[in-house]
Amino acid sequence: MVTFHPSATALEVRHRHEILTLQAWGADSVRIRAAQYRIPAESHGALGTPPPSPAPRIDVAVDHASMVHGDLTVTVDFDRSAAYPEPLLTFTRTSTSAVLLAESREHFWLPGARVFHGNRSGAYEVHQQFAAHPEERLYGMGQRTHGRLDLKGLALDLVQRNGEVSIPFVLSDRGYGLLWNSPALGRVEFAHNATRWQAGQAREIDYWLTAAPTPAAILGRYADATGHAPELPQWASGFWQSKLRYRDQDELLAVAREHRRRGLPLSVIVADYFHWTAMGDYRFDAGEWPDPQAMVDELAELGVELMVSIWPTVSPLAEHFAHYRDRGLLVGSDQGVEFHQTIQDKHMAAPMPVAFYDPTNPETRAYVWERVRQGYRDLGIRAFWLDACEPELNPAHPANLTLYAGPGAEVAGIYPRDNARLFAEGMANDGEAEPTVLLCRSAWAGAQKYGAAVWSGDIPATWESLQQQIRAGLNLAVSGIPWWTTDIGGFHGGDARDPAYRELMIRWFQFGVFCPLFRLHGDREPRTPTSYAQSGGPNEVWSYGDEAYGIISGLLQLRERLRPYIHRQMRVAARTGLPPMRPLFLDYPDDPRAWRTDDAFLFGPDLLVAPVARAGQRAREVYLPAGTRWRDAATGEVHDGGTTVEAAAPIDRIPVFTREGADVPLTDDKGEAA
């Protein structure tokens, strides 16, 4: 027997041991929770207070109930003729009655659509299954290395890894967006016979679904539910210079001074890892960085921000290690000691185990920020690179972690989000009026509201990798993170003397200038094993020969001209949730080809960018979405939308088109394109 218990904003459904709740959660949106016996009082997901919206209409009958909430209708049906009946949900668009998503049983007998396998701890392995539609297209789910934009047919691990950012939000061309609001370790299968979400250990099933009228509006509802990104600070839209490691203050300043001497724009320069005395101390090593205040001051005079790399690792040789350990500020272990990575840090003759601080603990967040304030913030540093924040485990067993928020198996997904929260809260509590940019290697749903930007991790320096970055960045944008970048040129490898690699570097720069953040980084040849002694090969814009330098320096100037346009797009992103770098379908949802285009993207509404990602390629086809006309930025030729054109791509440019009537400064005062 099923019973229905309506209230002003929610419907509770009870059947046997299960409680199922449907709650209005923003316009055209609902939150669904299901658990055995009771809904947990605490949630570590991304949903806080429901956004305002009109009250839903709830109707209840004997074996049927419905909730109508704007253009989303959720029905609950209980089929008594089934061998083991259970209440099943169907989501439809109110205005058209079109089915968006519907639960389906894993088996006609048992189990059902919502499965709870107990593990004798009070938690469960949970499954949530929906009916599949073979022609459905699915996008989002964070940033992955599979090289696909459309996720249909893929199975994806819900685990944070270097280069694999798990944000469990998916947007469907059927007209809905769904957030799997569980940070538990798990898996999702977008198969042709079913869509199934799985968590290995969880207390409940928890997801949010919206049926906003357009893909762009879906992202707006998602931002309303999980948090809007702050606006991009003015300094962050320019060029960021980095290499594997500038070993000391003199090296770093010499690069900044050379940019000034050459008349090259520079907004950010990075002091990467091992600039510290020990992991967890969060201060400069005076032997290599004797006067960091003078360094910060000189960079400020040059108009350059200093960004420092901060890892969440704590060395047993750190000054305050005992405090971290004894106050319970470190990530624990379900089995074994509290060390989860090995690295050769300062004062180590060989790689040694290091621990991770626990950002899910509010006391940890306060304590680490105090260390950061004393070591960096008091110098005027306000840009932080949160590296290895998945966290990067060795061995990669996140289920073995124990955190303040709960067992790693249940909550490990939120580690990078709460790590960003640590720095955002610290800056805000110190009265910093302007939000910072937190360059993170990982994120989870809601991280955007803390100013988290993401880069695509330690990727190889190959053409295949460049191809993958285009789709990876677009899916991350659909997942709610508007600020994204790559290591231009790739991270692992690349010889600045090699003509073949120089071509790749040029093409990557031409892609990177149209990414939300514009950043050069990498571990170039000659490479050495990871330790405090490494530096990496040259990786400045003048390192790649005269031809590459001429092209790249022009791209730096192009970026300067684009910055006002970029900030307009970032204001839109902060207000509406619409990312500046985005798939064509977000602006042209009525064009079927726009949903299938995965090798080009929009940069704001006025620019269509078609990267070149193959060696030796000097032309490529570009699809121009229907609904407007497009002007080739290089030739001035105007083309009708809904057509495919063959665009020239000589080594000094990639195809870029402007929307007819748009005014974007792609050329310099002489009328020459970069």
XYZ file of C-alpha atoms in Angstrom:
674
model
C 0.000 0.000 0.000
C 1.261 3.473 -0.880
C 0.295 6.634 1.002
C 0.644 10.260 -0.092
C 1.223 13.168 2.297
C 1.083 16.582 0.569
C 2.155 19.934 2.009
C 2.406 23.456 0.612
C 5.666 22.857 -1.296
C 6.261 19.104 -1.189
C 4.753 15.663 -1.525
C 5.867 12.795 0.681
C 5.267 9.259 -0.542
C 5.526 6.264 1.807
C 5.741 2.651 0.769
C 6.997 -0.087 3.057
C 10.335 1.138 4.498
C 10.911 3.784 1.834
C 10.203 7.485 2.131
C 10.172 9.398 -1.154
C 9.897 13.202 -1.200
C 9.184 15.547 -4.105
C 9.916 19.170 -3.218
C 9.609 22.311 -5.323
C 13.143 23.656 -5.714
C 13.154 26.758 -7.892
C 11.114 27.603 -10.971
C 10.197 24.548 -13.078
C 12.407 22.433 -10.806
C 12.080 19.760 -8.131
C 14.333 17.950 -5.707
C 13.738 14.214 -5.293
C 14.987 12.366 -2.207
C 14.457 8.734 -1.283
C 15.687 6.809 1.735
C 14.906 3.914 3.992
C 12.900 4.841 7.113
C 13.786 8.561 7.152
C 15.352 11.285 5.013
C 18.778 12.136 6.474
C 18.858 15.410 8.360
C 22.213 16.430 6.863
C 23.214 16.692 3.220
C 26.682 17.473 1.858
C 25.397 18.022 -1.657
C 25.155 21.273 -3.589
C 21.579 22.225 -2.715
C 21.123 24.684 0.136
C 18.021 26.860 0.420
C 15.476 26.399 -2.372
C 15.344 29.327 -4.812
C 12.069 31.242 -4.672
C 9.259 30.042 -6.900
C 5.457 29.846 -6.854
C 3.919 27.031 -4.842
C 3.228 23.860 -6.838
C -0.188 22.297 -7.363
C -0.382 18.843 -5.786
C -3.194 16.384 -6.524
C -3.580 13.050 -4.757
C -5.683 9.990 -5.579
C -5.619 6.398 -4.273
C -2.737 5.065 -6.385
C -1.684 8.225 -8.194
C -0.394 11.675 -7.337
C 0.971 14.606 -9.292
C 2.923 17.781 -8.655
C 2.617 20.566 -11.218
C 5.366 23.134 -10.780
C 5.463 25.609 -13.630
C 6.434 23.793 -16.816
C 7.423 20.636 -14.939
C 4.916 17.994 -13.914
C 5.924 15.001 -11.813
C 3.528 12.082 -11.564
C 3.702 9.197 -9.111
C 2.014 5.968 -10.170
C 1.538 2.827 -8.091
C 0.649 -0.202 -10.208
C -0.953 -2.758 -7.910
C -0.897 -5.373 -10.678
C 2.913 -5.574 -10.603
C 4.458 -8.552 -8.795
C 6.281 -6.172 -6.454
C 4.635 -2.772 -6.959
C 6.453 0.429 -6.079
C 5.693 4.102 -6.730
C 7.324 5.153 -10.013
C 8.021 8.717 -11.148
C 7.526 10.295 -14.563
C 8.636 13.837 -15.429
C 6.777 15.671 -18.209
C 6.694 19.172 -19.638
C 3.455 20.711 -18.430
C 2.839 22.806 -21.552
C 3.228 19.943 -24.038
C 2.796 16.758 -21.954
C 6.029 15.492 -23.524
C 7.834 12.954 -21.368
C 11.253 14.239 -20.321
C 12.408 11.422 -18.055
C 10.793 8.395 -16.452
C 11.895 5.834 -13.905
C 12.231 2.251 -15.068
C 12.703 -0.908 -13.038
C 15.988 -2.784 -13.189
C 13.928 -5.981 -13.534
C 10.214 -6.625 -13.960
C 10.218 -8.609 -10.718
C 12.919 -7.195 -8.430
C 14.787 -4.886 -7.982
C 12.849 -1.758 -8.824
C 13.840 1.697 -10.048
C 15.275 2.786 -6.700
C 17.518 0.184 -5.115
C 19.027 0.093 -1.620
C 21.525 -2.671 -0.839
C 22.466 -2.420 2.834
C 26.039 -2.862 4.063
C 25.287 -3.223 7.801
C 26.588 0.281 8.551
C 23.356 2.202 8.102
C 24.426 3.114 4.567
C 23.539 1.458 1.277
C 24.717 0.848 -2.224
C 22.048 2.764 -4.121
C 20.854 2.636 -7.721
C 18.509 5.006 -9.530
C 17.359 3.846 -12.951
C 15.560 5.740 -15.711
C 14.274 4.675 -19.103
C 16.697 5.338 -21.955
C 16.039 6.976 -25.304
C 18.495 5.861 -28.005
C 18.500 9.203 -29.848
C 18.913 11.332 -26.718
C 21.971 13.606 -26.498
C 23.557 14.311 -23.133
C 26.143 16.895 -22.098
C 28.027 18.005 -19.006
C 29.243 15.715 -16.197
C 32.312 17.859 -15.560
C 35.561 17.505 -17.454
C 36.717 14.201 -18.894
C 39.464 12.810 -21.121
C 37.252 10.601 -23.323
C 37.244 13.169 -26.127
C 33.446 13.212 -26.530
C 30.960 16.053 -26.239
C 27.794 13.932 -26.438
C 27.894 11.497 -23.507
C 25.241 9.076 -24.734
C 26.543 5.513 -24.660
C 29.269 6.238 -22.098
C 29.825 4.890 -18.584
C 31.482 7.440 -16.298
C 33.062 7.016 -12.885
C 31.908 9.524 -10.273
C 35.429 9.947 -8.889
C 37.799 12.916 -8.794
C 41.100 12.325 -10.585
C 43.829 14.414 -12.191
C 42.256 15.577 -15.463
C 38.883 13.973 -14.608
C 36.623 16.463 -12.844
C 33.418 14.800 -11.642
C 30.481 17.227 -11.547
C 27.354 15.052 -11.760
C 25.142 17.415 -13.748
C 23.791 16.418 -17.156
C 21.829 18.439 -19.724
C 19.596 16.585 -22.190
C 18.377 17.626 -25.617
C 15.005 16.295 -24.451
C 14.672 19.482 -22.403
C 15.813 18.805 -18.858
C 18.844 19.151 -16.631
C 19.599 16.745 -13.779
C 21.986 17.083 -10.844
C 22.867 13.861 -9.032
C 23.199 15.569 -5.658
C 25.439 12.967 -4.059
C 29.221 13.342 -3.583
C 29.586 9.597 -3.031
C 31.933 7.485 -5.106
C 29.918 5.852 -7.843
C 29.157 5.532 -11.505
C 26.627 6.587 -14.117
C 25.766 4.649 -17.271
C 24.108 6.476 -20.149
C 23.392 3.231 -21.940
C 20.965 2.535 -24.767
C 18.825 0.242 -22.634
C 18.774 2.355 -19.461
C 20.300 5.309 -17.639
C 21.509 4.227 -14.225
C 23.115 6.243 -11.450
C 24.937 4.326 -8.720
C 26.619 5.214 -5.436
C 28.695 2.594 -3.672
C 27.807 3.884 -0.210
C 25.152 6.504 0.530
C 22.344 7.257 2.959
C 19.824 8.307 0.324
C 19.037 8.914 -3.311
C 19.067 12.661 -3.942
C 18.733 14.458 -7.268
C 17.409 17.723 -8.696
C 15.678 18.131 -12.044
C 14.636 21.193 -14.009
C 12.527 21.612 -17.152
C 13.356 25.209 -18.085
C 12.306 26.168 -21.634
C 15.779 26.382 -23.260
C 19.245 24.922 -22.628
C 20.484 28.359 -21.567
C 17.583 28.679 -19.136
C 18.367 25.212 -17.751
C 21.863 26.451 -16.859
C 20.276 29.508 -15.271
C 18.043 27.340 -13.073
C 21.064 25.201 -12.196
C 23.032 28.280 -11.126
C 20.052 29.461 -9.064
C 20.019 26.111 -7.263
C 23.779 25.606 -6.713
C 25.155 29.152 -6.693
C 26.201 31.820 -9.180
C 29.841 32.482 -9.964
C 31.142 35.916 -8.974
C 32.322 38.263 -11.711
C 35.825 37.810 -13.051
C 38.294 40.306 -11.554
C 39.705 42.732 -14.114
C 43.263 41.456 -13.789
C 42.309 37.831 -14.465
C 41.286 38.165 -18.123
C 44.817 38.867 -19.400
C 47.746 36.571 -20.131
C 49.073 34.243 -17.396
C 52.705 33.110 -17.634
C 53.894 29.908 -15.981
C 56.366 27.089 -16.416
C 56.888 23.972 -14.367
C 58.863 25.844 -11.751
C 60.708 29.115 -11.458
C 63.285 28.090 -8.909
C 63.822 31.440 -7.251
C 62.898 35.073 -7.060
C 65.484 36.192 -9.622
C 64.249 33.750 -12.292
C 60.644 34.787 -11.894
C 61.344 38.518 -11.912
C 63.609 38.180 -14.944
C 60.694 36.768 -16.963
C 58.321 39.539 -15.882
C 60.937 42.183 -16.717
C 61.531 40.618 -20.134
C 57.812 40.845 -20.897
C 57.965 44.544 -20.092
C 61.138 45.055 -22.173
C 59.516 43.414 -25.194
C 56.241 45.292 -24.774
C 54.318 42.061 -24.218
C 51.133 42.048 -22.118
C 51.341 40.121 -18.862
C 48.683 39.955 -16.143
C 49.724 37.008 -13.952
C 52.958 35.146 -13.276
C 53.098 31.998 -11.180
C 55.337 30.754 -8.394
C 54.686 27.030 -8.700
C 55.239 24.236 -6.202
C 58.290 23.802 -3.952
C 58.670 27.544 -3.441
C 57.756 26.790 0.189
C 59.823 25.659 3.147
C 57.716 22.502 3.467
C 54.294 21.376 2.364
C 51.809 22.736 4.868
C 53.935 25.730 5.947
C 52.494 28.040 3.249
C 55.335 30.526 3.063
C 58.287 31.266 0.789
C 61.634 29.581 1.345
C 63.926 32.521 2.211
C 66.919 30.763 0.675
C 65.331 31.021 -2.791
C 62.911 33.903 -2.292
C 64.815 36.302 0.003
C 62.462 39.289 -0.263
C 58.991 38.256 -1.401
C 57.501 41.616 -0.425
C 59.885 43.415 -2.786
C 58.993 40.893 -5.492
C 55.251 41.442 -5.064
C 55.754 45.204 -5.041
C 57.852 45.217 -8.214
C 55.332 43.003 -9.996
C 52.539 45.342 -8.934
C 54.424 48.260 -10.493
C 54.559 46.214 -13.711
C 50.814 45.578 -13.497
C 51.324 41.884 -12.772
C 49.656 39.710 -10.133
C 51.709 37.002 -8.410
C 49.850 33.686 -8.177
C 51.181 31.093 -5.737
C 50.700 27.348 -5.909
C 49.072 25.845 -2.814
C 48.778 22.110 -2.354
C 46.540 20.564 0.339
C 49.421 18.274 1.331
C 51.120 18.518 4.724
C 54.658 17.208 5.161
C 55.592 15.458 8.418
C 58.553 17.877 8.384
C 56.289 20.951 8.315
C 56.581 23.338 11.244
C 52.956 22.856 12.315
C 52.493 19.192 11.406
C 51.852 18.185 15.018
C 49.095 20.778 15.294
C 47.420 19.517 12.111
C 47.654 15.938 13.388
C 46.695 16.415 17.018
C 43.795 18.793 16.372
C 42.276 16.348 13.869
C 42.724 18.675 10.889
C 44.108 16.004 8.571
C 42.170 13.614 6.376
C 41.980 10.327 8.232
C 42.175 6.756 7.047
C 39.606 4.046 7.375
C 42.549 1.646 7.530
C 46.205 2.610 7.923
C 48.047 5.772 8.853
C 46.988 9.291 7.835
C 49.313 9.587 4.834
C 47.845 9.408 1.340
C 50.547 10.568 -1.083
C 54.316 10.343 -1.535
C 56.555 13.098 -2.877
C 60.096 14.371 -2.442
C 59.482 17.686 -0.712
C 62.053 20.020 0.781
C 64.537 18.428 3.230
C 63.659 14.926 2.002
C 66.462 12.717 0.672
C 63.860 10.529 -1.067
C 60.076 10.613 -1.602
C 58.254 10.356 1.729
C 54.603 10.040 2.724
C 52.637 13.258 3.176
C 49.150 13.909 4.549
C 46.226 16.025 3.319
C 44.381 18.644 5.325
C 40.602 18.211 5.595
C 38.750 21.226 4.140
C 35.343 19.775 5.053
C 36.247 20.639 8.662
C 35.492 24.308 9.483
C 38.341 24.355 12.013
C 40.741 23.220 9.287
C 39.520 25.943 6.967
C 40.133 28.607 9.611
C 43.562 27.257 10.562
C 44.873 26.832 7.010
C 43.651 30.298 6.048
C 45.573 31.772 8.998
C 48.730 30.130 7.660
C 47.951 31.423 4.150
C 47.258 34.918 5.425
C 50.552 35.125 7.250
C 52.579 33.571 4.436
C 50.998 35.152 1.361
C 47.981 37.375 1.882
C 49.838 39.850 4.100
C 52.294 40.335 1.212
C 49.420 41.451 -1.029
C 49.023 38.140 -2.864
C 45.416 37.464 -3.815
C 45.643 34.807 -6.552
C 45.892 31.169 -5.517
C 46.519 28.039 -7.550
C 44.906 25.109 -5.731
C 46.823 22.227 -7.237
C 46.350 18.478 -6.596
C 42.992 19.242 -4.945
C 41.120 16.102 -6.066
C 42.942 15.218 -3.731
C 45.650 13.339 -5.655
C 45.952 10.059 -3.771
C 48.607 7.347 -3.930
C 47.254 4.713 -4.030
C 44.029 6.060 -5.555
C 41.653 4.724 -2.907
C 39.295 7.574 -1.935
C 36.991 5.112 -0.151
C 39.748 4.643 2.421
C 39.538 8.296 3.453
C 37.668 9.545 6.481
C 36.700 13.207 6.631
C 34.900 15.538 8.983
C 31.954 15.387 6.565
C 31.846 11.588 6.632
C 33.391 8.448 5.127
C 35.307 9.000 1.915
C 33.050 6.552 0.097
C 30.099 8.869 0.837
C 31.560 12.387 0.544
C 34.931 12.344 -1.273
C 33.495 14.220 -4.261
C 33.185 17.486 -2.318
C 36.872 17.737 -1.348
C 37.789 20.191 -4.153
C 34.647 22.253 -3.608
C 35.311 22.694 0.094
C 38.965 23.404 -0.637
C 37.859 26.351 -2.782
C 35.436 27.309 -0.025
C 38.371 27.583 2.408
C 39.981 30.345 0.342
C 36.770 32.133 -0.627
C 35.635 32.287 2.992
C 39.073 33.414 4.134
C 39.193 36.269 1.648
C 35.632 37.320 2.476
C 36.217 37.187 6.230
C 39.288 39.377 5.783
C 37.137 41.994 4.097
C 38.428 41.514 0.556
C 35.820 43.285 -1.552
C 36.782 41.764 -4.908
C 36.431 37.989 -5.311
C 39.598 36.218 -6.301
C 40.234 33.562 -8.919
C 41.023 30.140 -7.521
C 42.704 28.053 -10.189
C 41.677 24.503 -9.270
C 42.507 21.117 -10.730
C 39.163 19.744 -9.648
C 35.684 20.900 -8.639
C 32.238 19.678 -7.712
C 28.751 21.111 -8.084
C 28.549 24.504 -6.396
C 32.293 25.215 -6.545
C 31.599 28.079 -8.959
C 30.070 30.215 -6.198
C 33.464 30.223 -4.455
C 35.224 31.614 -7.526
C 36.636 28.250 -8.588
C 38.172 28.209 -12.045
C 39.332 24.885 -13.451
C 42.150 23.905 -15.719
C 42.288 20.555 -17.438
C 45.048 18.976 -15.382
C 48.319 17.317 -16.318
C 47.539 16.555 -19.944
C 49.990 15.297 -22.604
C 51.524 17.662 -25.141
C 49.953 15.992 -28.187
C 47.540 16.797 -30.992
C 45.101 14.217 -29.667
C 45.118 15.973 -26.321
C 44.378 19.327 -27.957
C 41.393 17.757 -29.699
C 40.158 16.418 -26.362
C 40.446 19.811 -24.670
C 37.804 21.391 -26.890
C 35.141 18.901 -25.783
C 36.396 18.807 -22.188
C 36.091 22.579 -21.814
C 32.622 22.669 -23.334
C 31.279 19.916 -21.083
C 32.741 21.629 -18.019
C 31.034 24.861 -19.078
C 27.717 23.003 -19.320
C 28.430 21.680 -15.799
C 28.275 25.162 -14.278
C 31.941 26.283 -14.199
C 32.297 29.392 -16.419
C 36.041 29.936 -15.877
C 38.250 27.354 -17.598
C 41.644 26.999 -19.192
C 44.269 24.472 -20.237
C 48.018 24.260 -19.994
C 48.692 25.837 -23.398
C 50.940 23.358 -25.187
C 49.988 20.526 -22.814
C 51.704 19.716 -19.533
C 53.677 16.515 -20.063
C 56.521 17.189 -22.480
C 57.144 19.231 -25.582
C 60.538 20.329 -26.872
C 60.756 24.054 -27.625
C 63.456 23.307 -30.255
C 61.292 20.849 -32.230
C 59.541 22.402 -35.294
C 56.705 19.875 -35.015
C 56.054 20.853 -31.416
C 56.264 24.535 -32.287
C 53.351 24.030 -34.695
C 51.322 22.424 -31.907
C 52.182 25.293 -29.564
C 50.991 27.865 -32.126
C 47.696 26.052 -32.664
C 47.177 25.642 -28.918
C 47.766 29.365 -28.373
C 45.225 30.144 -31.100
C 42.698 28.032 -29.198
C 43.734 29.386 -25.806
C 43.268 33.049 -26.683
C 39.519 32.317 -26.954
C 39.284 30.406 -23.662
C 37.855 32.151 -20.582
C 41.320 32.182 -18.971
C 44.484 32.500 -21.093
C 47.402 30.653 -19.546
C 50.720 29.134 -20.615
C 52.125 26.274 -18.516
C 53.932 22.974 -18.919
C 56.816 20.690 -18.019
C 58.962 21.035 -21.129
C 62.021 19.066 -22.161
C 64.456 18.372 -20.626
C 62.283 16.861 -17.896
C 63.412 15.495 -14.542
C 61.736 13.336 -11.851
C 59.270 15.095 -9.578
C 61.072 16.682 -6.643
C 61.947 20.061 -5.199
C 65.044 20.136 -7.453
C 63.198 20.127 -10.781
C 62.634 23.154 -12.994
C 61.604 21.997 -16.466
C 62.659 23.317 -19.859
C 62.048 26.844 -21.186
C 58.394 27.792 -21.599
C 58.204 31.498 -22.311
C 56.542 32.917 -25.414
C 59.979 33.685 -26.904
C 61.164 30.084 -26.369
C 59.691 28.675 -29.599
C 61.540 30.414 -32.398
C 60.977 33.578 -34.423
C 57.971 32.390 -36.449
C 56.084 31.143 -33.405
C 57.039 34.246 -31.433
C 55.651 36.537 -34.117
C 52.322 34.703 -34.109
C 52.066 34.237 -30.343
C 52.969 37.840 -29.522
C 50.171 38.919 -31.858
C 47.769 36.651 -29.983
C 48.743 38.318 -26.700
C 47.778 41.648 -28.246
C 44.535 40.163 -29.560
C 43.663 39.018 -26.054
C 44.145 42.575 -24.802
C 41.669 43.838 -27.378
C 39.181 41.129 -26.397
C 39.272 41.803 -22.658
C 36.339 44.293 -22.518
C 34.235 41.805 -24.503
C 35.314 38.968 -22.185
C 34.285 40.906 -19.095
C 30.870 41.579 -20.599
C 30.464 37.829 -21.027
C 31.663 37.178 -17.496
C 29.060 39.579 -16.143
C 26.457 37.626 -18.090
C 27.836 34.376 -16.648
C 27.631 35.716 -13.097
C 24.075 36.925 -13.575
C 22.557 34.128 -15.676
C 24.822 31.068 -15.422
C 25.513 31.151 -19.189
C 29.248 30.422 -19.660
C 31.266 32.497 -22.159
C 32.800 29.446 -23.865
C 29.893 27.217 -24.845
C 28.520 24.687 -27.329
C 26.547 26.046 -30.273
C 23.277 24.530 -29.035
C 23.095 26.838 -26.030
C 22.392 29.769 -28.359
C 20.825 27.817 -31.240
C 18.747 25.028 -29.644
C 16.363 24.810 -32.620
C 19.200 23.924 -35.010
C 19.772 20.122 -34.962
C 23.283 20.514 -36.383
C 24.213 22.770 -33.463
C 23.640 19.845 -31.083
C 26.013 17.690 -33.141
C 28.880 20.168 -33.568
C 31.700 19.249 -31.203
C 34.818 20.755 -32.825
C 33.880 24.452 -32.664
C 32.321 26.684 -30.033
C 30.861 30.081 -29.267
C 32.872 32.566 -27.238
C 30.066 34.788 -26.097
C 27.198 35.327 -28.543
C 29.256 37.121 -31.192
C 32.256 34.863 -31.879
C 32.327 31.378 -33.381
C 35.747 29.766 -32.954
C 36.908 26.741 -34.976
C 40.238 25.479 -33.566
C 42.776 23.664 -35.721
C 43.825 20.517 -33.888
C 45.645 18.406 -36.469
C 49.247 18.620 -37.609
C 49.729 20.185 -41.022
C 46.091 21.241 -41.369
C 45.692 24.498 -43.324
C 41.926 24.528 -43.899
C 38.880 23.040 -42.240
C 35.120 22.815 -42.531
C 33.111 25.002 -40.172
C 29.377 24.697 -39.547
C 27.658 28.070 -39.063
C 24.457 27.735 -37.019
C 21.139 28.772 -38.498
C 19.275 31.843 -37.365
C 21.790 34.539 -38.274
C 24.514 35.322 -40.801
C 28.227 35.010 -40.074
C 31.207 37.066 -41.190
C 34.628 35.496 -41.686
C 36.887 37.620 -39.477
C 39.877 37.144 -41.803
C 38.296 37.716 -45.210
C 35.183 39.757 -44.434
C 33.055 37.330 -46.435
C 29.521 36.904 -45.087
C 27.830 33.494 -45.051
C 24.285 32.378 -44.341
C 23.704 30.407 -41.185
C 22.768 26.757 -41.506
C 25.625 26.164 -43.931
C 29.058 24.546 -43.832
C 31.981 26.480 -45.277
C 35.562 25.540 -46.065
C 37.657 28.066 -44.135
C 41.342 28.744 -44.698
C 43.596 28.116 -41.707
C 47.162 29.181 -42.516
C 49.635 28.722 -39.690
C 49.089 32.282 -38.453
C 45.350 31.997 -37.789
C 42.399 29.709 -37.131
C 38.885 30.237 -38.516
C 36.898 32.745 -36.479
C 33.488 34.104 -37.467
C 31.556 37.021 -36.035
C 27.794 37.173 -35.828
C 26.412 39.629 -38.375
C 26.012 43.040 -36.785
C 28.410 42.305 -33.903
C 31.317 44.620 -33.189
C 34.202 42.660 -31.663
C 37.745 44.146 -31.944
C 39.597 41.256 -33.579
C 41.888 43.500 -35.644
C 44.416 46.116 -34.550
C 44.410 49.796 -35.494
C 45.914 48.906 -38.881
C 43.046 46.517 -39.609
C 45.272 43.459 -39.357
C 44.082 40.329 -37.575
C 46.402 38.656 -35.090
